[in-house]
C-alpha positions as a LaTeX table, in Angstrom:
\begin{tabular}{lrrr}
\hline
Residue & $x$ (\AA) & $y$ (\AA) & $z$ (\AA) \\
\hline
Met1 & 15.00 & $-14.74$ & 18.91 \\
Pro2 & 14.93 & $-11.48$ & 21.42 \\
Cys3 & 16.08 & $-12.17$ & 25.18 \\
Lys4 & 12.82 & $-13.50$ & 27.33 \\
Trp5 & 13.27 & $-10.27$ & 29.31 \\
Val6 & 13.17 & $-7.85$ & 26.41 \\
Arg7 & 10.05 & $-9.42$ & 24.99 \\
Ser8 & 8.51 & $-9.52$ & 28.36 \\
Ala9 & 8.87 & $-6.09$ & 28.51 \\
Leu10 & 7.14 & $-4.88$ & 25.13 \\
Leu11 & 4.14 & $-7.08$ & 26.63 \\
Ser12 & 4.49 & $-5.72$ & 30.06 \\
Leu13 & 3.96 & $-2.59$ & 28.83 \\
Pro14 & 0.23 & $-2.42$ & 29.40 \\
Ile15 & 0.92 & $-3.25$ & 33.09 \\
Ala16 & 2.37 & 0.12 & 33.38 \\
Leu17 & 0.11 & 2.28 & 31.39 \\
Met18 & $-3.19$ & 0.16 & 33.00 \\
Leu19 & $-1.79$ & 1.25 & 36.52 \\
Ala20 & $-0.76$ & 4.52 & 35.08 \\
Ala21 & $-4.88$ & 5.14 & 34.46 \\
Ala22 & $-5.58$ & 4.65 & 38.14 \\
Pro23 & $-3.04$ & 5.66 & 40.24 \\
Pro24 & $-4.13$ & 5.06 & 43.98 \\
Ala25 & $-4.89$ & 8.08 & 46.00 \\
Met26 & $-2.74$ & 9.02 & 48.73 \\
Pro27 & $-3.93$ & 12.54 & 49.76 \\
Gln28 & $-1.17$ & 12.55 & 52.80 \\
Gln29 & 1.55 & 13.27 & 50.49 \\
Arg30 & 1.75 & 14.18 & 46.68 \\
Pro31 & 3.27 & 11.99 & 44.41 \\
Asp32 & 6.61 & 12.46 & 42.71 \\
Pro33 & 5.21 & 12.79 & 38.89 \\
Leu34 & 8.23 & 10.89 & 37.93 \\
Glu35 & 7.30 & 8.10 & 39.85 \\
Asn36 & 5.38 & 5.52 & 38.12 \\
Ser37 & 2.14 & 3.77 & 39.76 \\
Ile38 & 3.45 & 0.58 & 40.31 \\
Asp39 & 5.96 & 2.08 & 42.93 \\
Arg40 & 2.91 & 3.85 & 44.61 \\
Trp41 & 0.70 & 0.36 & 44.66 \\
Asn42 & 3.92 & $-1.48$ & 45.94 \\
Arg43 & 4.76 & 1.15 & 48.35 \\
Met44 & 1.24 & 0.44 & 50.23 \\
Ser45 & 0.62 & $-1.85$ & 52.59 \\
Pro46 & $-1.03$ & $-5.21$ & 51.43 \\
Glu47 & $-4.15$ & $-3.68$ & 53.59 \\
Glu48 & $-4.02$ & $-0.17$ & 52.29 \\
Arg49 & $-3.63$ & $-1.48$ & 48.72 \\
Glu50 & $-6.81$ & $-3.59$ & 49.52 \\
Arg51 & $-8.92$ & $-0.81$ & 50.67 \\
Glu52 & $-7.83$ & 1.46 & 47.60 \\
Leu53 & $-8.62$ & $-1.46$ & 45.11 \\
Ala54 & $-11.85$ & $-2.25$ & 47.11 \\
Lys55 & $-12.77$ & 1.45 & 45.62 \\
Leu56 & $-12.47$ & 0.34 & 41.81 \\
Pro57 & $-14.64$ & $-1.65$ & 39.81 \\
Pro58 & $-14.30$ & $-5.38$ & 40.75 \\
Ala59 & $-12.93$ & $-6.44$ & 37.25 \\
Arg60 & $-10.70$ & $-3.43$ & 37.55 \\
Ala61 & $-9.21$ & $-4.09$ & 41.19 \\
Arg62 & $-8.77$ & $-8.09$ & 39.84 \\
Leu63 & $-6.76$ & $-6.88$ & 36.63 \\
Ile64 & $-4.53$ & $-4.54$ & 38.73 \\
Arg65 & $-4.21$ & $-7.43$ & 41.03 \\
Gln66 & $-2.84$ & $-9.77$ & 38.33 \\
Arg67 & $-0.55$ & $-7.09$ & 36.64 \\
Leu68 & 0.80 & $-5.97$ & 39.91 \\
Arg69 & 1.47 & $-9.68$ & 41.04 \\
Arg70 & 3.50 & $-10.22$ & 37.49 \\
Tyr71 & 5.26 & $-7.02$ & 37.66 \\
Asn72 & 6.42 & $-8.62$ & 41.22 \\
Gln73 & 7.38 & $-11.56$ & 39.54 \\
Met74 & 9.83 & $-9.96$ & 36.84 \\
Gln75 & 13.44 & $-10.02$ & 37.36 \\
Pro76 & 15.16 & $-6.79$ & 37.99 \\
Gln77 & 16.09 & $-6.11$ & 34.49 \\
Glu78 & 12.79 & $-6.57$ & 33.49 \\
Gln79 & 11.60 & $-4.37$ & 35.68 \\
Gln80 & 13.78 & $-1.67$ & 34.74 \\
Ala81 & 13.22 & $-2.23$ & 31.07 \\
Leu82 & 9.20 & $-1.87$ & 31.88 \\
Arg83 & 10.15 & 1.48 & 33.90 \\
Gln84 & 12.18 & 2.95 & 30.91 \\
Arg85 & 9.53 & 2.10 & 28.78 \\
Tyr86 & 6.71 & 3.82 & 31.18 \\
Gln87 & 8.94 & 6.62 & 31.26 \\
Thr88 & 9.50 & 7.16 & 27.57 \\
Phe89 & 5.51 & 6.66 & 27.34 \\
Ser90 & 4.79 & 9.34 & 30.42 \\
Gln91 & 6.57 & 12.17 & 28.77 \\
Leu92 & 4.41 & 11.58 & 25.45 \\
Pro93 & 1.40 & 14.14 & 24.51 \\
Ala94 & $-1.79$ & 12.39 & 25.06 \\
Ala95 & $-2.38$ & 12.11 & 21.27 \\
Lys96 & 0.42 & 9.67 & 21.18 \\
Gln97 & $-0.10$ & 8.14 & 24.02 \\
Glu98 & $-3.53$ & 6.94 & 22.70 \\
Val99 & $-1.91$ & 5.96 & 19.50 \\
Val100 & 0.51 & 3.48 & 21.75 \\
Arg101 & $-2.39$ & 2.24 & 23.67 \\
Gln102 & $-4.15$ & 1.42 & 20.55 \\
Arg103 & $-0.91$ & $-0.07$ & 18.64 \\
Leu104 & $-0.39$ & $-2.44$ & 21.84 \\
Arg105 & $-4.06$ & $-3.34$ & 22.06 \\
Glu106 & $-3.75$ & $-4.23$ & 17.70 \\
Phe107 & $-0.69$ & $-5.99$ & 19.05 \\
Arg108 & $-2.22$ & $-8.22$ & 21.34 \\
Gln109 & $-4.71$ & $-9.41$ & 18.70 \\
Leu110 & $-2.34$ & $-10.37$ & 16.39 \\
Pro111 & $-1.93$ & $-14.26$ & 15.78 \\
Thr112 & 0.21 & $-15.67$ & 18.95 \\
Ala113 & 2.31 & $-16.94$ & 16.04 \\
Arg114 & 2.91 & $-13.54$ & 14.79 \\
Gln115 & 3.91 & $-11.47$ & 18.08 \\
Pro116 & 7.23 & $-12.77$ & 18.49 \\
Val117 & 8.07 & $-12.04$ & 14.82 \\
Val118 & 6.53 & $-8.30$ & 15.47 \\
His119 & 7.99 & $-7.74$ & 18.64 \\
His120 & 11.25 & $-8.96$ & 17.50 \\
Glu121 & 11.18 & $-6.48$ & 15.03 \\
Val122 & 10.76 & $-3.56$ & 17.33 \\
Glu123 & 13.14 & $-4.24$ & 19.49 \\
Gln124 & 15.56 & $-4.40$ & 16.02 \\
Leu125 & 14.35 & $-1.29$ & 14.96 \\
Arg126 & 14.81 & 0.65 & 18.13 \\
Leu127 & 18.18 & 0.10 & 18.52 \\
Leu128 & 19.26 & 1.52 & 15.12 \\
Pro129 & 19.67 & 5.30 & 14.26 \\
Glu130 & 16.86 & 7.01 & 12.94 \\
Asp131 & 18.12 & 6.96 & 9.41 \\
Gln132 & 18.61 & 3.32 & 9.14 \\
Arg133 & 15.05 & 2.36 & 10.97 \\
Glu134 & 13.52 & 4.64 & 8.12 \\
Ala135 & 15.30 & 2.81 & 5.75 \\
Arg136 & 14.25 & $-0.49$ & 7.04 \\
Leu137 & 10.65 & 0.41 & 7.58 \\
Asn138 & 10.41 & 1.72 & 3.63 \\
Ser139 & 12.34 & $-1.58$ & 2.45 \\
Glu140 & 10.73 & $-4.07$ & 0.14 \\
Glu141 & 11.65 & $-6.73$ & 2.38 \\
Phe142 & 10.02 & $-5.58$ & 5.20 \\
Arg143 & 6.82 & $-4.68$ & 3.61 \\
Gly144 & 6.71 & $-7.98$ & 2.15 \\
Arg145 & 7.09 & $-9.58$ & 5.21 \\
Tyr146 & 4.54 & $-7.84$ & 7.37 \\
Ser147 & 0.75 & $-7.43$ & 6.61 \\
Pro148 & 0.03 & $-3.04$ & 6.56 \\
Gln149 & $-1.63$ & $-3.72$ & 10.07 \\
Glu150 & 1.89 & $-5.06$ & 11.45 \\
Gln151 & 3.57 & $-2.37$ & 9.67 \\
Gln152 & 1.65 & 0.11 & 11.28 \\
Ile153 & 2.15 & $-1.18$ & 14.67 \\
Ile154 & 5.93 & $-1.25$ & 14.40 \\
His155 & 6.26 & 1.89 & 12.72 \\
Asp156 & 4.16 & 3.73 & 15.73 \\
Leu157 & 6.17 & 1.49 & 18.25 \\
Thr158 & 9.64 & 2.18 & 16.94 \\
Glu159 & 8.81 & 5.94 & 16.77 \\
Tyr160 & 7.09 & 6.64 & 19.84 \\
Leu161 & 8.81 & 4.51 & 22.25 \\
Glu162 & 12.18 & 5.38 & 21.42 \\
Pro163 & 15.09 & 4.84 & 23.73 \\
Pro164 & 16.26 & 7.25 & 25.87 \\
Lys165 & 19.00 & 8.91 & 24.05 \\
\hline
\end{tabular}
């Protein structure tokens, strides 16, 4: 079973993706392109943050508040893992970003009992060199253990969210 913080990082990637999709407007300064939206939201005073959130549709603002709260409750190593995933994600071409978003939506729709199994496989494969990862993905054991949908989720997340070398 993967460490709690590692599982949390994969499951929390949507926090970064959601916040990245709606960065707060900050006209007085130009945002650093390497800085993520979570940092920009967190750098705001509570009053400033609420003013910006008030400009969004209520459901969207509520979701951002929940995800910010969840992010701020993470351990530092969880936050760092999430930042690394966000950095990797943000460097992908738009088409690949959309594939990752789709696979994460599919992952969240898997039965609760399957999510940790699929997540564990993703984490294990991400640690392997490319040739070993490909061998595992093409193995009979892998195909027998995971549904076609799970195989696609695992393949795409390990390919596109590969850890930095």
